[in-house]
Amino acid sequence: MQGFQRTVSCGLVNETFLNKTIHICGWVNKRRDHGGLIFIDLRDRSGLMQLVFNPAFSTAAHTTAHSLRSEFVITVSGKVVERTSDTVNKDLPTGIWELQVESIEILNKSKVLPFTLEEAADVDEELRLKYRYIDLRRIEMQERFKLRHNVIFAMREFLAGQGFYEFETPILTKNTPEGAREFIVPSRIYPGNFYALPQSPQLYKQLLMASGMEKYFQIARCFRDEDSRTDRQPEFTQLDIEMSFINEADIQPLIEKLIHFVWKKIYNIELPLPFPRMTYKEAFSSYGSDKPDLRFGLKIQDASSAFAKTELSFLRAVLDKGGRIGGLHVENREWSRSDLDGWVDKATDCGAKGLLWMRFKEDGVIESPVSKFLPATFLHDISACIPNIKPGSVIFLVAGAYKDAWEILGRLRLAMAKEYNLIAPNQFNFSWVTDFPMFEYDEKAKQWTFVHHPFTSPQPGWESIAQGDVQARAYDIILNGVELGGGSIRIHDSAAQAKVFDMIGLSKEDALSRFGFLLEAQELGFPPHGGLAIGIDRLIMLMTGTTSIREVIAFPKTQRFHDPMMESPSKVTDAQLKDYGLKLQAKIQQ
Ligand code: ASP
């Protein structure tokens, strides 16, 4: 059987093919019947090429062309000619040429699609995902996956160039406490026992350091059985990295160089290095978030001391309970009274119980719902907390427990940036957030838990300070206010590891039964090491300007973690259950 002998892809036809006979293949994108002449836009993943069927070139081809419909798959051959000047399409790279078709073969027909490619972006997402292979035919989608491929390829190229080895670690693994719930897989050979799908290859990559592999990376699929939230997927992809004999000062610049390399390859942009660094404490106090969006200012400022002597009862109550009053200072904006009041409602949407605004006018006049209750010294007092207050300045204040109030202000800051277009388009703003707390107290479980994962190394001196003050050698990389990835320097010493397990309430027996292999490896020549993982789906989402990772995953699940195409998850037969020694509870059985 002869091959297709494609000369070139549709979108790559250029002047070198002028007056030559070529063979191309693809899908019928559009068909226009102009009486004697039939025009087809033929599409493959590279783009479009116009075909002309004229009985003068071939009556057989012209006859066949009558039967063509959208999405038929065809192969044609014919001569590339220039279009007449009135039919040139400047929007298409191939828009000055067309193919005079001399022969055609229909490779496959298509019924009418459930939605046209033009409609796809607007149809219900369930339907798009049920027919994902049609959705993916759109040039816009093809471009996204081309970018995804190019980014991953560049990552591989960079890391291989730096001496990293690419690994695959097991998908059938063992349950580990990394924060999220795991998917479990029953074992047929060991009835009553389960594998877990990895939340990340964390322990395997650490053990590869114990194996002396020194520099590991993996394009790793990770699985988390979390409750469905707006933009989570039960499986997603990370660029997972681990290295031996390193500190923060080695890994962070390496990641910066990796991102620099990718940006240079993809956009031909030289990103300025190093990326700014900020501690978790600084990030939270200025932005109310551990993933600050630094594309605009509007920092949170602590205005508590301006109210130290306030008689306003709601503020007094907050301060007396050890709470704080934080403010956002907006300059150079015209506000109507209803704009200002409107932000009170928006603050409620951000979780606030209330929002106080103050507008500063000429001659020290302050307009505010509480202006009557402000002391004569107030302008002076507030200026000591919030610099550069001028006529026209507006301050929005939120009072409450520090964490709550600052988180609300953080959300308000983002809402204001959105509302007032404070973010210039096409910016890529990277930063690092470091020095996270190592532990946090879980009020529900009434016990301490880890913040990153329990294999993260605490900062020196941790044994002699209060548990809540211990900081981790953990770092996150942030892009445009999104946590792109994170990692840490790890514990490589079994005594320290045992102590951390103990501090999060894992008994010796539990620690041994779950992590005995790690504790043992830490006594058998484990080198110092650390690493990081970058969320590839999130990265591609930000690079393509899309707003959901589902747009950049070829076959994502819906927001309810369902696959409408294959209809998974799905039931299994009783015989299958029996094979695994499983029985469904009566209330689940149908
Ligand atoms: N395993 C971590 C995660 O998936 C990343 C790391 O610590 O390297 O978030």
XYZ file of C-alpha atoms and ligand atoms in Angstrom:
599
model
C 0.000 0.000 0.000
C 1.280 3.413 -0.894
C 1.856 6.016 1.801
C 0.043 9.308 1.739
C 3.062 11.087 0.300
C 2.115 14.355 1.962
C 4.314 16.997 0.413
C 3.676 19.584 3.080
C 1.235 20.526 5.819
C -1.650 22.792 4.845
C -0.551 25.820 6.839
C 3.047 25.589 5.639
C 2.428 25.956 1.924
C 4.623 28.838 0.729
C 6.147 30.316 -2.401
C 8.590 27.415 -2.814
C 5.605 25.328 -3.882
C 4.304 27.848 -6.408
C 3.347 26.162 -9.706
C 4.297 22.772 -8.277
C 2.034 19.802 -7.720
C 1.640 18.908 -4.060
C -0.259 16.342 -1.990
C -1.917 17.504 1.190
C -4.279 15.911 3.702
C -6.686 17.208 6.289
C -10.214 17.988 7.371
C -12.776 19.979 5.404
C -13.014 23.136 7.463
C -15.447 24.979 5.216
C -16.984 24.392 1.842
C -18.276 27.178 -0.395
C -20.126 26.369 -3.572
C -19.823 29.145 -6.139
C -21.795 27.577 -8.934
C -19.151 26.108 -11.162
C -16.335 26.460 -8.632
C -16.186 24.805 -5.236
C -13.862 26.189 -2.574
C -12.726 24.207 0.434
C -10.595 25.369 3.326
C -8.548 22.319 4.161
C -7.289 22.169 7.713
C -4.601 20.227 9.458
C -2.805 21.085 12.671
C -0.543 23.580 10.927
C -3.365 25.729 9.580
C -5.545 26.174 6.502
C -5.048 25.968 2.752
C -7.649 26.903 0.171
C -8.563 24.272 -2.415
C -10.356 25.087 -5.663
C -12.328 22.461 -7.523
C -12.916 23.471 -11.120
C -14.306 21.006 -13.693
C -11.662 22.384 -16.030
C -8.907 20.816 -13.832
C -10.752 17.564 -13.118
C -14.404 16.738 -13.548
C -14.088 13.696 -11.264
C -12.621 15.755 -8.421
C -15.220 18.451 -8.959
C -18.004 15.861 -8.763
C -16.567 14.391 -5.570
C -16.255 17.887 -4.087
C -20.031 18.246 -4.283
C -20.392 15.498 -1.700
C -17.875 16.956 0.753
C -19.156 18.170 4.094
C -17.510 19.730 7.110
C -14.981 17.475 8.855
C -14.683 14.946 6.024
C -11.099 13.740 5.967
C -9.559 13.986 2.516
C -6.309 13.917 0.627
C -5.865 15.961 -2.517
C -3.237 16.725 -5.061
C -2.949 19.606 -7.448
C -1.013 22.672 -8.425
C -0.291 25.618 -6.141
C -1.174 28.895 -7.848
C -1.475 32.498 -6.776
C -4.966 33.714 -5.945
C -6.378 36.602 -7.887
C -5.760 39.822 -5.963
C -9.422 40.235 -5.017
C -9.500 36.811 -3.338
C -6.300 37.151 -1.283
C -6.918 36.540 2.451
C -4.403 38.597 4.407
C -5.341 36.927 7.699
C -4.060 33.537 6.591
C -0.357 32.758 6.173
C -1.303 30.756 3.080
C -3.852 33.350 1.993
C -2.180 34.346 -1.282
C -2.164 30.830 -2.689
C -4.685 28.175 -3.550
C -4.521 24.614 -4.749
C -6.110 23.685 -8.071
C -7.285 20.199 -7.211
C -6.601 17.528 -9.794
C -7.396 14.474 -7.679
C -9.115 13.794 -4.409
C -9.667 10.813 -2.189
C -12.156 10.817 0.648
C -10.386 9.082 3.538
C -13.348 9.240 5.857
C -16.726 10.888 6.058
C -18.213 12.690 9.013
C -21.751 12.997 10.240
C -22.913 16.441 11.273
C -20.874 17.316 14.361
C -22.567 17.833 17.742
C -21.142 21.352 17.558
C -19.143 23.183 14.944
C -15.590 24.185 15.652
C -16.658 27.835 15.688
C -19.296 27.098 18.279
C -17.060 24.933 20.457
C -15.757 27.680 22.731
C -19.308 28.613 23.732
C -21.027 25.261 24.114
C -21.601 23.631 27.473
C -18.351 22.292 28.867
C -19.823 18.791 29.409
C -20.517 18.584 25.709
C -17.085 19.913 24.824
C -15.516 17.266 27.025
C -17.764 14.479 25.741
C -16.475 15.264 22.259
C -13.067 16.484 23.358
C -11.432 15.136 20.178
C -13.581 17.551 18.183
C -12.951 20.426 20.559
C -9.230 19.762 20.244
C -9.396 20.096 16.451
C -9.772 23.854 16.859
C -6.665 25.740 15.852
C -6.731 27.633 19.152
C -6.594 24.339 21.070
C -3.926 22.937 18.792
C -1.830 26.039 19.476
C -2.142 25.538 23.236
C -0.960 21.960 23.074
C 1.842 22.903 20.743
C 2.952 25.430 23.350
C 2.619 22.829 26.084
C 4.813 20.468 24.109
C 7.386 23.177 23.408
C 7.553 24.189 27.070
C 8.017 20.616 28.283
C 10.561 19.968 25.563
C 12.505 23.086 26.601
C 12.419 21.952 30.241
C 13.842 18.585 29.258
C 16.473 20.234 27.106
C 17.560 22.569 29.890
C 17.629 19.940 32.616
C 19.416 17.343 30.515
C 21.972 20.051 29.728
C 22.483 20.552 33.464
C 23.152 16.856 34.035
C 19.713 15.794 35.280
C 18.411 12.297 34.593
C 14.766 11.788 33.727
C 13.029 9.063 35.748
C 9.673 7.375 35.975
C 8.602 6.488 39.475
C 5.751 4.087 40.297
C 2.110 5.010 39.895
C 1.052 2.153 42.149
C 2.510 3.215 45.432
C 1.867 3.518 49.130
C -0.239 5.926 51.050
C 1.788 8.936 52.360
C 0.678 11.992 54.314
C 1.304 14.882 51.980
C -1.817 16.768 52.741
C -4.389 15.533 50.268
C -6.509 12.407 50.238
C -5.215 9.704 47.933
C -6.882 7.498 45.381
C -6.562 3.909 46.402
C -6.375 0.877 44.135
C -7.352 -2.549 45.422
C -4.898 -5.361 44.938
C -6.258 -8.644 43.574
C -3.208 -10.619 44.578
C -3.256 -9.264 48.123
C -6.975 -9.053 48.883
C -7.804 -6.409 51.439
C -4.658 -4.442 50.541
C -4.480 -1.300 48.514
C -1.986 0.656 46.519
C -2.260 4.421 46.541
C -1.799 6.641 43.509
C 0.965 9.160 44.202
C 0.089 12.683 45.301
C 3.580 13.387 44.045
C 6.699 11.272 43.639
C 8.067 12.908 46.798
C 9.510 9.910 48.590
C 10.729 8.165 45.471
C 12.631 11.230 44.368
C 14.195 11.537 47.797
C 15.144 7.859 47.691
C 16.748 8.437 44.304
C 19.010 10.887 46.107
C 19.802 8.126 48.608
C 20.592 6.063 45.489
C 23.279 8.514 44.462
C 21.464 9.747 41.341
C 22.172 13.349 42.402
C 19.988 15.145 39.857
C 16.496 13.847 39.138
C 13.586 15.169 37.176
C 10.284 13.791 36.028
C 7.288 15.070 34.131
C 5.191 13.522 36.831
C 1.507 12.754 36.944
C 0.125 13.415 40.425
C -3.220 12.281 41.803
C -5.223 13.901 44.576
C -8.662 12.768 45.616
C -9.704 16.154 46.925
C -13.208 17.508 46.974
C -13.827 19.138 43.652
C -12.975 22.785 43.802
C -13.192 25.312 41.042
C -9.928 24.689 39.360
C -8.589 21.413 40.632
C -8.234 18.196 38.707
C -7.926 14.754 40.252
C -4.812 14.237 38.164
C -2.367 16.856 37.028
C 1.204 17.171 35.857
C 4.237 18.567 37.615
C 7.801 19.134 36.632
C 9.348 17.377 39.613
C 12.974 18.047 40.517
C 15.365 16.838 43.209
C 19.093 17.388 43.747
C 21.725 16.298 46.219
C 24.328 18.425 47.990
C 22.408 21.649 47.594
C 21.016 24.541 49.577
C 18.357 27.107 48.763
C 21.102 29.178 47.135
C 21.662 26.405 44.578
C 18.160 25.280 43.696
C 16.440 28.653 43.445
C 18.878 30.106 40.871
C 18.700 26.838 38.924
C 14.912 27.123 38.688
C 15.252 30.753 37.660
C 17.621 29.735 34.876
C 15.205 27.008 33.799
C 12.356 29.504 33.541
C 14.627 31.992 31.819
C 15.539 29.291 29.286
C 11.889 28.436 28.644
C 10.927 32.102 28.207
C 13.814 32.699 25.840
C 12.837 29.650 23.755
C 9.129 30.370 23.666
C 8.914 34.163 23.621
C 12.491 35.211 22.890
C 12.273 37.264 26.084
C 15.150 37.680 28.548
C 13.466 37.570 31.937
C 15.325 39.695 34.483
C 17.056 37.509 37.095
C 17.077 36.962 40.014
C 13.364 36.959 40.779
C 12.443 39.012 43.848
C 12.368 37.126 47.134
C 10.177 37.807 50.100
C 9.559 35.940 53.318
C 6.165 34.482 54.057
C 5.780 37.053 56.860
C 6.517 39.961 54.513
C 4.219 38.566 51.829
C 1.380 38.179 54.257
C 1.780 41.527 55.947
C 1.971 43.446 52.662
C -0.380 41.408 50.486
C -2.510 39.266 52.810
C -1.469 36.192 50.860
C 1.351 33.694 50.514
C 1.169 34.098 46.750
C 1.265 37.842 46.239
C 0.426 39.309 42.877
C 3.217 41.832 42.406
C 2.007 43.167 39.083
C 0.523 46.122 40.931
C 1.140 47.942 44.234
C -1.689 48.622 46.662
C 0.102 47.107 49.648
C -1.747 46.516 52.873
C -0.696 48.928 55.611
C -1.206 48.553 59.316
C -3.308 51.435 60.597
C -3.930 50.010 64.085
C -1.890 52.578 65.991
C -3.895 55.468 64.488
C -6.868 54.054 66.382
C -5.072 53.279 69.656
C -7.325 55.643 71.570
C -10.429 55.299 69.453
C -13.869 55.470 71.007
C -15.464 53.752 67.999
C -16.815 50.691 69.729
C -16.435 48.191 66.855
C -12.791 49.151 66.396
C -12.172 49.316 70.119
C -13.519 45.758 70.511
C -11.186 44.446 67.808
C -8.113 46.184 69.240
C -8.918 45.092 72.789
C -8.998 41.496 71.596
C -5.518 41.884 70.092
C -6.830 42.342 66.553
C -5.588 44.830 64.012
C -6.832 47.392 61.524
C -5.361 47.172 58.032
C -5.778 49.645 55.229
C -5.509 49.970 51.473
C -4.563 53.425 50.246
C -5.817 54.354 46.798
C -4.553 57.535 45.200
C -5.396 59.399 42.017
C -8.853 58.068 41.410
C -12.172 59.818 41.093
C -14.738 58.229 43.397
C -18.416 58.865 43.674
C -20.046 58.295 47.025
C -21.796 55.239 45.581
C -18.442 53.822 44.357
C -17.159 54.081 47.898
C -20.276 52.539 49.408
C -20.208 49.862 46.688
C -16.899 48.616 48.051
C -18.561 47.914 51.380
C -20.697 45.257 49.642
C -17.737 43.950 47.698
C -15.770 43.646 50.934
C -18.600 41.514 52.313
C -18.180 39.252 49.279
C -14.506 39.013 50.241
C -15.532 37.812 53.696
C -15.470 41.091 55.637
C -18.002 41.953 58.306
C -17.598 45.579 57.384
C -15.431 48.045 55.542
C -14.691 51.577 56.577
C -13.725 54.146 53.959
C -12.224 57.573 54.418
C -11.759 60.197 51.758
C -9.195 62.908 52.425
C -10.026 66.361 51.114
C -8.350 69.770 50.997
C -7.684 71.501 54.321
C -7.575 68.272 56.322
C -11.276 67.512 55.874
C -12.060 63.791 56.109
C -15.206 62.394 54.612
C -16.255 59.071 56.090
C -19.274 57.433 57.714
C -17.359 57.831 61.003
C -15.887 61.309 60.432
C -17.761 62.750 63.428
C -15.951 60.356 65.738
C -12.403 61.012 64.568
C -10.172 63.079 66.866
C -8.630 66.335 65.659
C -5.236 64.650 65.489
C -6.474 61.860 63.229
C -4.855 63.034 59.990
C -1.563 63.198 61.790
C -2.106 59.792 63.471
C -3.077 57.970 60.308
C -0.292 59.625 58.299
C 2.170 58.078 60.731
C 0.867 54.633 59.673
C 0.083 55.262 56.022
C 2.471 57.665 54.283
C 1.644 60.109 51.471
C -1.993 60.727 52.304
C -2.996 63.689 50.160
C -6.204 65.417 49.169
C -7.949 62.866 46.943
C -6.555 59.860 48.825
C -9.026 57.190 49.859
C -8.327 54.632 52.557
C -10.282 51.427 53.007
C -9.985 49.832 56.418
C -10.771 46.332 57.640
C -10.571 45.391 61.314
C -10.321 41.933 62.810
C -7.971 39.182 63.913
C -4.718 39.707 62.000
C -4.974 36.624 59.778
C -8.644 37.133 58.908
C -8.427 40.880 58.346
C -5.309 40.611 56.204
C -6.714 37.794 54.084
C -9.803 39.889 53.406
C -7.659 42.902 52.518
C -5.639 40.624 50.229
C -8.798 39.599 48.394
C -10.046 43.179 48.293
C -6.734 44.288 46.831
C -7.144 41.762 43.989
C -10.773 42.770 43.434
C -9.745 46.442 43.165
C -6.973 45.607 40.728
C -9.485 43.791 38.560
C -12.151 46.464 38.796
C -9.772 49.317 38.006
C -7.518 47.511 35.500
C -4.414 47.974 37.592
C -2.736 45.014 35.915
C -1.094 45.774 32.589
C -1.571 42.872 30.160
C 1.141 40.440 29.090
C 3.209 40.647 32.218
C 5.023 37.705 33.693
C 5.860 38.548 37.239
C 7.796 35.846 39.054
C 8.826 35.907 42.698
C 9.852 33.591 45.509
C 8.189 33.341 48.878
C 10.442 31.779 51.530
C 10.613 31.000 55.247
C 7.193 29.457 55.626
C 6.091 28.254 59.023
C 6.960 24.592 59.474
C 3.870 23.662 61.481
C 0.370 24.974 61.882
C -2.194 24.137 64.493
C -5.226 22.310 63.166
C -8.099 23.564 65.303
C -10.430 20.800 64.119
C -8.063 17.914 64.753
C -6.662 19.697 67.828
C -3.122 18.936 66.845
C -0.133 20.343 65.063
C 0.307 19.499 61.443
C 2.913 20.288 58.775
C 2.555 23.135 56.300
C 4.537 21.811 53.292
C 5.144 18.128 54.021
C 6.784 16.304 56.891
C 9.977 15.621 54.918
C 10.797 19.337 54.796
C 13.748 20.414 56.872
C 13.114 22.912 59.649
C 15.408 25.937 59.887
C 18.383 25.720 62.279
C 17.633 26.209 65.956
C 14.200 24.634 65.666
C 14.644 22.239 68.560
C 14.786 25.033 71.101
C 11.876 27.256 70.017
C 8.104 27.044 70.276
C 6.573 24.750 67.672
C 4.496 27.546 66.150
C 7.617 29.650 65.572
C 9.617 26.989 63.725
C 10.248 27.983 60.145
C 10.696 25.571 57.272
C 13.393 25.560 54.632
C 10.551 25.742 52.136
C 10.066 28.062 49.181
C 7.296 28.705 46.684
C 7.634 30.200 43.264
C 4.844 32.576 42.331
C 3.763 33.802 38.906
C 1.237 36.629 38.645
C -0.274 35.809 42.031
C -0.546 32.086 41.335
C 1.501 29.520 43.216
C 3.388 27.941 40.370
C 5.322 25.516 42.467
C 7.083 24.869 45.677
C 9.665 22.776 47.327
C 12.090 22.541 50.175
C 15.396 21.385 51.487
C 14.630 17.995 53.021
C 15.448 16.224 56.230
C 18.174 13.660 55.593
C 18.782 12.618 59.164
C 16.607 9.990 60.816
C 16.659 11.543 64.318
C 15.382 14.871 62.970
C 12.802 13.054 60.865
C 11.577 11.054 63.849
C 11.298 14.241 65.884
C 9.225 15.963 63.185
C 6.907 12.958 62.993
C 6.578 13.133 66.750
C 5.770 16.861 66.634
C 2.871 16.241 64.262
C 1.484 13.572 66.543
C 2.609 10.521 64.583
C 3.428 7.824 67.096
C 6.704 5.936 66.848
C 4.843 2.804 65.796
C 2.855 4.631 63.109
C 5.948 6.383 61.859
C 7.776 3.079 61.627
C 4.961 1.230 59.920
C 4.400 3.984 57.360
C 7.872 5.405 56.900
C 10.173 2.768 58.297
C 11.846 2.514 54.891
C 12.616 6.254 54.928
C 13.891 6.303 58.495
C 16.079 3.329 57.683
C 17.382 4.891 54.461
C 18.253 8.006 56.474
C 20.583 5.809 58.509
C 22.240 4.282 55.469
C 24.064 7.204 53.876
C 21.408 9.686 52.815
C 22.981 12.848 51.359
C 21.620 16.356 52.023
C 19.141 17.154 49.286
C 16.243 19.286 48.226
C 13.963 19.961 45.330
C 10.836 21.470 44.014
C 7.861 20.820 41.771
C 6.292 23.185 39.253
C 2.677 22.781 38.193
C 2.838 22.386 34.443
C -0.896 22.793 33.871
C -0.928 26.061 35.810
C 2.147 27.295 34.006
C 0.635 26.604 30.580
C -2.661 28.137 31.707
C -0.857 31.371 32.588
C 1.229 31.301 29.410
C -1.849 30.849 27.207
C -3.894 33.440 29.085
C -6.618 30.879 29.831
C -8.455 30.844 33.111
C -8.746 27.145 33.856
C -6.274 24.275 33.788
C -8.957 22.279 31.987
C -8.181 24.393 28.925
C -4.638 23.111 28.761
C -5.127 19.443 29.709
C -5.926 17.274 26.696
C -8.531 15.130 28.432
C -9.524 16.776 31.700
C -12.327 15.730 33.975
C -15.220 18.096 34.589
C -15.350 20.273 37.679
C -17.189 17.365 39.317
C -14.282 15.049 38.420
C -16.259 13.172 35.804
C -15.172 12.184 32.318
C -18.201 12.591 30.056
C -16.384 11.038 27.096
C -15.448 7.662 28.583
C -18.012 8.037 31.329
C -15.681 7.423 34.189
C -15.747 6.726 37.026
C -17.986 3.763 36.281
C -19.357 0.700 37.987
C -17.620 -2.654 37.915
C -19.274 -6.051 37.811
C -19.892 -8.180 40.869
C -17.450 -10.695 39.454
C -14.734 -8.018 39.355
C -15.508 -6.983 42.904
C -15.294 -10.590 43.985
C -11.884 -10.936 42.359
C -10.670 -8.160 44.616
C -12.443 -9.448 47.692
C -14.604 -6.321 47.763
C -18.239 -5.866 48.570
C -20.252 -2.670 48.140
C -22.308 -1.392 51.014
C -25.987 -2.090 50.485
C -26.856 1.591 50.181
C -24.426 2.056 47.287
C -25.584 -0.999 45.371
C -28.223 -0.383 42.747
N 6.165 17.110 46.444
C 5.948 18.519 46.564
C 4.611 18.896 45.936
O 4.074 18.161 45.127
C 6.989 19.326 45.903
C 8.313 19.247 46.568
O 8.417 19.395 47.786
O 9.285 19.066 45.805
O 4.094 19.962 46.202
